[in-house]
Coordinates of C-alpha atoms in Angstrom, one line a residue:
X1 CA -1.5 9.4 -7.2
X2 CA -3.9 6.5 -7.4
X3 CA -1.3 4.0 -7.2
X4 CA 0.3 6.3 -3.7
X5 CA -3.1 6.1 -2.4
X6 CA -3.3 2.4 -2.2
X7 CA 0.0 1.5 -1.2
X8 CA -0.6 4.1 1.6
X9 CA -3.9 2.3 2.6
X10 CA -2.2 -1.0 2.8
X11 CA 0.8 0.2 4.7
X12 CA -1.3 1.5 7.1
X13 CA -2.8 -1.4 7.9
X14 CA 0.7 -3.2 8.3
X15 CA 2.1 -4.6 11.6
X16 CA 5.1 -6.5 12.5
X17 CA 5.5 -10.0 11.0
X18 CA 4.1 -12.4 13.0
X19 CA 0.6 -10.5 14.1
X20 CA 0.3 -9.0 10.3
X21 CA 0.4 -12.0 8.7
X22 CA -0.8 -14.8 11.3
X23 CA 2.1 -16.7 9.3
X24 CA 2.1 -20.4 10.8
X25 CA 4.9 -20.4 13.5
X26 CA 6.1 -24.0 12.1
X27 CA 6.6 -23.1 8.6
X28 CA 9.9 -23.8 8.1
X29 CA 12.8 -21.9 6.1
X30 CA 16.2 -23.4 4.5
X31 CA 19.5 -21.8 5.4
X32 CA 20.2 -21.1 1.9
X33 CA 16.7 -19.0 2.0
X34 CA 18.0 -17.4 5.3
X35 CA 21.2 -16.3 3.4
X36 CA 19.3 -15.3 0.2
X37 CA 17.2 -12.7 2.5
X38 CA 20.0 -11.3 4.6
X39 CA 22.2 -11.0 0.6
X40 CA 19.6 -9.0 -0.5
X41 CA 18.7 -7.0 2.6
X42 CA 22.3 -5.7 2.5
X43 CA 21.8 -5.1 -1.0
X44 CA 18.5 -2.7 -0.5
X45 CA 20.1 -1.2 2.9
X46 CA 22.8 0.3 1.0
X47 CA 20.7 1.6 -1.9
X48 CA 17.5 3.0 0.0
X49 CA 18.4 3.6 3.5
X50 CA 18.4 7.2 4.1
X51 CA 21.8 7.2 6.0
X52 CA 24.5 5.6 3.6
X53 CA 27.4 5.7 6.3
X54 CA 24.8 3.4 8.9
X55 CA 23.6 1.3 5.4
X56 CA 27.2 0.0 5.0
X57 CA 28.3 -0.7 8.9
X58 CA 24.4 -2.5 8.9
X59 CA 24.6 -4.5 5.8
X60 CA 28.6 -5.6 6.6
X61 CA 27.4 -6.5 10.8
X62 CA 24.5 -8.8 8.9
X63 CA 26.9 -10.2 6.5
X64 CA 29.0 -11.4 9.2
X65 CA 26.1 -12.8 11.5
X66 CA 24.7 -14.9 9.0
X67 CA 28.3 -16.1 7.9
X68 CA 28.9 -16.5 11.9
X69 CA 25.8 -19.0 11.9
X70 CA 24.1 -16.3 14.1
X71 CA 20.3 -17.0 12.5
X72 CA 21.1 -20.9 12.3
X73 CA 18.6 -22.0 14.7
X74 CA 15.9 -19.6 13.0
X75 CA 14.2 -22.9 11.5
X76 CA 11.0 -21.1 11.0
X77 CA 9.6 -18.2 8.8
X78 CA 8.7 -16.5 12.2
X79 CA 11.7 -17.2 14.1
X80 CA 13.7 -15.8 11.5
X81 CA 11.7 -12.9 11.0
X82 CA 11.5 -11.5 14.5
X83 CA 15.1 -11.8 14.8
X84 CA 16.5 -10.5 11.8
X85 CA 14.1 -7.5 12.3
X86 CA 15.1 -7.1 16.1
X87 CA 18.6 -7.5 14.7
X88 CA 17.9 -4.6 12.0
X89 CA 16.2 -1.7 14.9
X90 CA 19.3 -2.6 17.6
X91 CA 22.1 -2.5 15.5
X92 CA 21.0 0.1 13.1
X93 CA 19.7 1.8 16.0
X94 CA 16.3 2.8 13.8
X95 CA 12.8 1.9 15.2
X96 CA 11.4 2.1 11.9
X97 CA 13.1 -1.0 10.9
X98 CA 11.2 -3.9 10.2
X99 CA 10.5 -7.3 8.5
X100 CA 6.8 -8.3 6.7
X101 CA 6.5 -11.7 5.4
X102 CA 3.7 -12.7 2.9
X103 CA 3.8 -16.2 0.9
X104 CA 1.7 -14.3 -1.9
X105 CA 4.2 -11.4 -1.9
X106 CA 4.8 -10.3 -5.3
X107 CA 5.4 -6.5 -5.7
X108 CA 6.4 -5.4 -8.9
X109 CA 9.5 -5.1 -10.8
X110 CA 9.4 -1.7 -11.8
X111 CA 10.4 1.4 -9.6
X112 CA 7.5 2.8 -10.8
X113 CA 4.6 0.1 -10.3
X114 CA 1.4 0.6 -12.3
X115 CA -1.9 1.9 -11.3
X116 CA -3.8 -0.3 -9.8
X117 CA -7.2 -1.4 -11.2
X118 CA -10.6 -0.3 -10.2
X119 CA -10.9 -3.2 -7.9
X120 CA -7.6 -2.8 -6.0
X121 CA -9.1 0.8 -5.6
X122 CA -12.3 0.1 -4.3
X123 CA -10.7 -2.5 -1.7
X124 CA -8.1 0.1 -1.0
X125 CA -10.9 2.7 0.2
X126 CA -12.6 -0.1 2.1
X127 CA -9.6 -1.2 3.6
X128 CA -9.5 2.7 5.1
X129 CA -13.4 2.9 6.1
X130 CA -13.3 -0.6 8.1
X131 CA -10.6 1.5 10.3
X132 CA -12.8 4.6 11.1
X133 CA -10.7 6.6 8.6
X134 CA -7.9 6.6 11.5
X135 CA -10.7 8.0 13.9
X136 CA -11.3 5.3 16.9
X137 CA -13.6 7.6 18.4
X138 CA -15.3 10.9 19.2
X139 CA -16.9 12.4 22.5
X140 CA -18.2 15.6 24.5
X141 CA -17.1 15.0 28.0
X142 CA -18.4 16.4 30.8
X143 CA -17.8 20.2 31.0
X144 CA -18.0 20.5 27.1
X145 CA -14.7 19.0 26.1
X146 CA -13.9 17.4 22.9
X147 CA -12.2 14.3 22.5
X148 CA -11.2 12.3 19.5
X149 CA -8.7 9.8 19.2
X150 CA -6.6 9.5 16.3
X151 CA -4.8 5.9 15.7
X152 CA -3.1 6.7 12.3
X153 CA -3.2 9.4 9.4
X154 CA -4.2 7.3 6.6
X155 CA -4.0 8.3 2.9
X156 CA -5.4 12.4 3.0
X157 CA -7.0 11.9 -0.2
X158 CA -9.4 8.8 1.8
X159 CA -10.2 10.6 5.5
X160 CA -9.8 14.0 4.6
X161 CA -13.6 14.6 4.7
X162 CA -13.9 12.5 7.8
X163 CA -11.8 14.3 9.7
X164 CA -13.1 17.5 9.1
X165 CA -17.0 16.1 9.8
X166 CA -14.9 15.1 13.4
X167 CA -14.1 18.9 13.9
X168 CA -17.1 20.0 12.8
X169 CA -18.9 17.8 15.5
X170 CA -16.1 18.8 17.8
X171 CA -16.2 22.6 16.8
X172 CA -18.4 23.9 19.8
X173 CA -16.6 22.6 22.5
X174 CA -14.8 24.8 24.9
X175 CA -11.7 23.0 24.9
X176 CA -10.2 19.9 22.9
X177 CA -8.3 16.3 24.0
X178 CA -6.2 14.9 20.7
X179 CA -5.8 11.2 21.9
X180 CA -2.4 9.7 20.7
X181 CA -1.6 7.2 22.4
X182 CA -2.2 4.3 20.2
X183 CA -1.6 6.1 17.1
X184 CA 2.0 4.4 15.2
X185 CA 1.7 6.6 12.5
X186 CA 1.0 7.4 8.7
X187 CA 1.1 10.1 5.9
X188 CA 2.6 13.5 6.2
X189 CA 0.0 15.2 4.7
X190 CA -2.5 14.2 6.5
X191 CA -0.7 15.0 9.7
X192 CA -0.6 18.4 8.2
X193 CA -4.4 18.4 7.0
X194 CA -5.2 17.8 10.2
X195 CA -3.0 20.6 12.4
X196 CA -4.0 23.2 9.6
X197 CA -7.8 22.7 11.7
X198 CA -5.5 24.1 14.7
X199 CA -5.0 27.7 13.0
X200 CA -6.8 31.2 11.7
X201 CA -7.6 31.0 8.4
X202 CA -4.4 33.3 7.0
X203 CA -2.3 31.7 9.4
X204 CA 0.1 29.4 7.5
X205 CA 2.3 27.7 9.4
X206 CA 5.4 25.9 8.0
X207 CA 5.1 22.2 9.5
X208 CA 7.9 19.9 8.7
X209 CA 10.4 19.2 5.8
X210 CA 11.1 15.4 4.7
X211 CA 14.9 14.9 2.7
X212 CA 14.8 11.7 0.8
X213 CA 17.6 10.5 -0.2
X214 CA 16.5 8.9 -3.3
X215 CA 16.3 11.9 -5.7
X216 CA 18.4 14.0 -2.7
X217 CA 15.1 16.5 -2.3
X218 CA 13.5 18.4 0.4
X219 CA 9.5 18.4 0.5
X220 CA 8.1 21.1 2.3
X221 CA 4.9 20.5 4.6
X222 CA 2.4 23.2 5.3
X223 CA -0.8 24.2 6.5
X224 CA -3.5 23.9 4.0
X225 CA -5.5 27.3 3.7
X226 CA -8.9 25.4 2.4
X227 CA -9.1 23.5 5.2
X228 CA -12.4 23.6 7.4
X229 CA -13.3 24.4 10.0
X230 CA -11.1 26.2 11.8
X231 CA -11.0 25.4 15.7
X232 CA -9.5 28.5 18.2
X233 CA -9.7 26.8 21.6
X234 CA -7.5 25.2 23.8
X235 CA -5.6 21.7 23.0
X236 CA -3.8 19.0 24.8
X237 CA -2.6 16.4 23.1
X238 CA -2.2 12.8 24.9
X239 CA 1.2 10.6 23.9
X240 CA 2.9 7.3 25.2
X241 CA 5.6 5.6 24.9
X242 CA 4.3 3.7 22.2
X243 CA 2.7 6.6 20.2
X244 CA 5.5 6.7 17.0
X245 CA 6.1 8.4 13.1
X246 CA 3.2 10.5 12.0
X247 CA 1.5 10.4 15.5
X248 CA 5.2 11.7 17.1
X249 CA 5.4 14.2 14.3
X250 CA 1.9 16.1 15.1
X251 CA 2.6 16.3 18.7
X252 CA 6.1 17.4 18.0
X253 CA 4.6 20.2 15.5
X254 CA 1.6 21.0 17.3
X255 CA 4.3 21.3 20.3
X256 CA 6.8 23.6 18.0
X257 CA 4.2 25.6 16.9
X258 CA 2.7 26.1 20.3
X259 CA -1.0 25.1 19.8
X260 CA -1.2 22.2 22.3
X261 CA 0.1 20.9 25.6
X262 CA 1.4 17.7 25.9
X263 CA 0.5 15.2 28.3
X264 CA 1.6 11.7 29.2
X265 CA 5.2 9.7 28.1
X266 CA 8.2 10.4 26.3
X267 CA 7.3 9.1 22.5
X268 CA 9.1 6.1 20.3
X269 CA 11.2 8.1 18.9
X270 CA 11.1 7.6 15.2
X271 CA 10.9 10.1 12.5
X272 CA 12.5 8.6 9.4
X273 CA 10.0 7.4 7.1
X274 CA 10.1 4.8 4.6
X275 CA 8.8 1.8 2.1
X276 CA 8.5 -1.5 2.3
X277 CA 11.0 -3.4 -0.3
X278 CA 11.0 -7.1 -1.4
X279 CA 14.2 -8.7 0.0
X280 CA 13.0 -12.4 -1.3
X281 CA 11.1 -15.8 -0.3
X282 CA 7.6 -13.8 0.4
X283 CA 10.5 -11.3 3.0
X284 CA 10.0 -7.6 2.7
X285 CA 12.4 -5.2 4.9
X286 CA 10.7 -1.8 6.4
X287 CA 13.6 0.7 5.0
X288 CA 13.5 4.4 6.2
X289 CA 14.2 6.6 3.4
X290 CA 14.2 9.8 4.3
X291 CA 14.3 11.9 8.1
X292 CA 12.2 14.8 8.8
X293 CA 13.7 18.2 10.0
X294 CA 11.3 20.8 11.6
X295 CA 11.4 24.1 10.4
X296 CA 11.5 25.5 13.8
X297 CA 13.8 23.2 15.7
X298 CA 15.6 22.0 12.6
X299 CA 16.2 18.7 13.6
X300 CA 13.7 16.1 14.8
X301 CA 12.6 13.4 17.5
X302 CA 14.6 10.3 16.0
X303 CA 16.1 8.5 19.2
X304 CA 14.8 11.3 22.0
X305 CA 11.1 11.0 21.2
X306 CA 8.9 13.9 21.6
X307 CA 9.0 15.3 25.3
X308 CA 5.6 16.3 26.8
X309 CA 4.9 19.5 28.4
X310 CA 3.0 17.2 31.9
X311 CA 4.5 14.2 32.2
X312 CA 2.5 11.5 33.3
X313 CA 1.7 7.4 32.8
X314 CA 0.1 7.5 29.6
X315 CA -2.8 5.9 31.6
X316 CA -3.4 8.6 33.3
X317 CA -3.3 11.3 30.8
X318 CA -6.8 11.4 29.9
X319 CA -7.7 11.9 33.7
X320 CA -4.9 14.9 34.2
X321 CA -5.2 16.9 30.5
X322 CA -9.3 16.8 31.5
X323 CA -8.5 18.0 35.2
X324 CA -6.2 20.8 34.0
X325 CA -8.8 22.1 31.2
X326 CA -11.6 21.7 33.7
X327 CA -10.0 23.7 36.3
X328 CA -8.4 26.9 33.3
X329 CA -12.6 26.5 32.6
X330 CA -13.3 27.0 36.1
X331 CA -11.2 30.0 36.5
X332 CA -12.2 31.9 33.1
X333 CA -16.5 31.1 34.1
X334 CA -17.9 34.7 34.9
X335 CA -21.7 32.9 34.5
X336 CA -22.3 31.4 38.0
X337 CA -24.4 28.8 36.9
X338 CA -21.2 27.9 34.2
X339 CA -19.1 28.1 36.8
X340 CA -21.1 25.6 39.1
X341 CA -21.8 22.8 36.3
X342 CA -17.4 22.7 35.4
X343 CA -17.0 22.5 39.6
X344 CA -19.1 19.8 39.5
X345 CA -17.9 18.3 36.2
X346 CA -14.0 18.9 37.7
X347 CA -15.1 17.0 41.2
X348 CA -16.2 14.0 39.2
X349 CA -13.3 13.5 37.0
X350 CA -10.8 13.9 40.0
X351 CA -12.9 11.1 42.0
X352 CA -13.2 9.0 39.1
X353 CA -16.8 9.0 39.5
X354 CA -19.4 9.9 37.3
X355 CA -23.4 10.1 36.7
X356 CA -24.8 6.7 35.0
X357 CA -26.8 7.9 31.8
X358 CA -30.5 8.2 32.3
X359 CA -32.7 6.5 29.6
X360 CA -36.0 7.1 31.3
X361 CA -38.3 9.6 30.3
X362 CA -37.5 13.1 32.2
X363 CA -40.8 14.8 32.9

């Protein structure tokens, strides 16, 4: 568990080669390196990737590239990089595809690594903290609606307890904004730690199922009946075209399970998750092993992304999910006084305009 919690933390954290490491664009790399890399690629595509049939067709199409002198002019770490991973998510058709590069890349041998030690632990937790525990922010907008945005589900065992304190803060608010857009992902569980906020205590709900093809199993996701608290009101749930894995898979559940209207763009479009494996010369390859099928839908949003309920720029959605809670406020508000502060708070927010805070002293 240790040793999943770190790797987790780290993978988090990851980003496409050239802004994850801020590898030197000029360092250079030999064609028989090039070759080495693509070799063993092939090799790991046909024993991880979660679709054999694709693994084979991927691995052969890369084969003949490099033999075709298709990567010759890739003279640099970076260069090569970016185009054998754009090479890998077009051909393989697989968004999730991707290539790291590290000089001090040395991951171990052993399918099943060692624990790390206390220190790689403690960095591992930091690592998590520096990020806000995947929470970028928290607010009571005018009207009393929550909002928090979410940019990844980090280990659950790390921001568990954080993001519970966020729905306790969040827990008298008479409706609630789930801000996606930004989010790229992270850890199953925690997606599900998270939704099982969204339901009556007693109310299990089946969330997702992950196959992976490595032992050919099927994990089963579900709400967690410890979880507190427990929030009943309204949520919409903010996506964009960029919001992808983990942050696609709540909106999709939260959207199967009907808890939360979606508002903004059409998703990535990548469920399949998956590891990071060396492939050589400080190289590792981003290989999907496994796909997620809802329990409800029984399939998932690989390719189509997930749909939202109000489409919209995802610039806008903020603006639109706060105008259409403001005004299902508006209509429910049987206490005048209620009623005038969300007319007033619903005004604002369609003008765009709002009160500056007031620091001085109110006598």
């Amino acid at each position: 568990m240790q040793r999943r919690i770190l790797c987790l933390a780290t993978l988090l954290a990851l980003a496409p080669l050239a802004r994850a490491q801020h590898v030197d664009d000029n360092v250079p790399i030999t064609a028989a390196d090039r070759h080495d890399v693509i070799e063993t690629l092939a090799t790991q595509l046909q024993k991880r990737y979660v679709f054999p049939d694709v693994a084979a067709k991927l691995a052969t199409t890369l084969r003949a590239r490099d033999a075709g002198g298709t990567y010759a002019k890739d003279a640099t770490i970076a260069a090569f990089g970016k185009h054998l991973a754009n090479d890998m998510r077009t051909l393989g058709d697989d968004g999730h595809f991707n290539i790291h590069y590290d000089p001090n890349f040395n991951p171990p041998t052993d399918e099943r690594p060692p624990f790390p030690d206390a220190a790689e632990i403690a960095r591992g937790r930091e690592e998590v903290a520096e990020r806000g525990y995947g929470i970028d922010s928290i607010a009571r907008l005018p009207g009393n609606v929550g909002y928090i945005e979410v940019r990844g589900f980090g280990p659950t065992e790390l921001v568990a307890d954080a993001m519970s304190a966020a729905m306790t803060l969040l827990q008298g608010t008479d409706a609630l904004i789930i801000d996606l857009r930004r989010n790229h992902g992270g850890e199953p569980n925690t997606v599900a730690y998270l939704m099982s906020h969204f339901f009556p205590v007693g109310d299990q709900r089946h969330l997702n199922d992950i196959y992976s093809r490595a032992d050919d199993s099927t994990q089963q996701f579900w709400t967690n009946p410890n979880v507190q608290p427990r929030y009943s009101k309204p949520v919409y749930v903010l996506t964009s075209s960029g919001t992808f894995s983990g942050g696609e898979e709540f909106a999709y559940d939260m959207q199967t399970q009907k808890r939360a209207t979606l508002v903004g763009e059409t998703t990535g479009g990548g469920s399949n998750p998956g590891d990071i494996y060396p492939i050589g010369h400080g190289f590792g390859a981003f290989i999907p092993h496994s796909r997620s099928i809802n329990p409800v839908t029984h399939t998932n949003w690989e390719h189509v992304g997930v749909k939202p309920d109000i489409a919209v720029p995802a610039a806008d959605a903020k603006k639109v999910a706060q105008v259409a809670i403001l005004k299902d406020l508006v209509g429910k508000a049987t206490d005048a006084d209620r009623k005038a502060e969300l007319q007033d708070a619903l005004a604002k927010v369609q003008s765009g305009k709002d009160d500056a805070p007031v620091y001085a002293l109110r006598r």
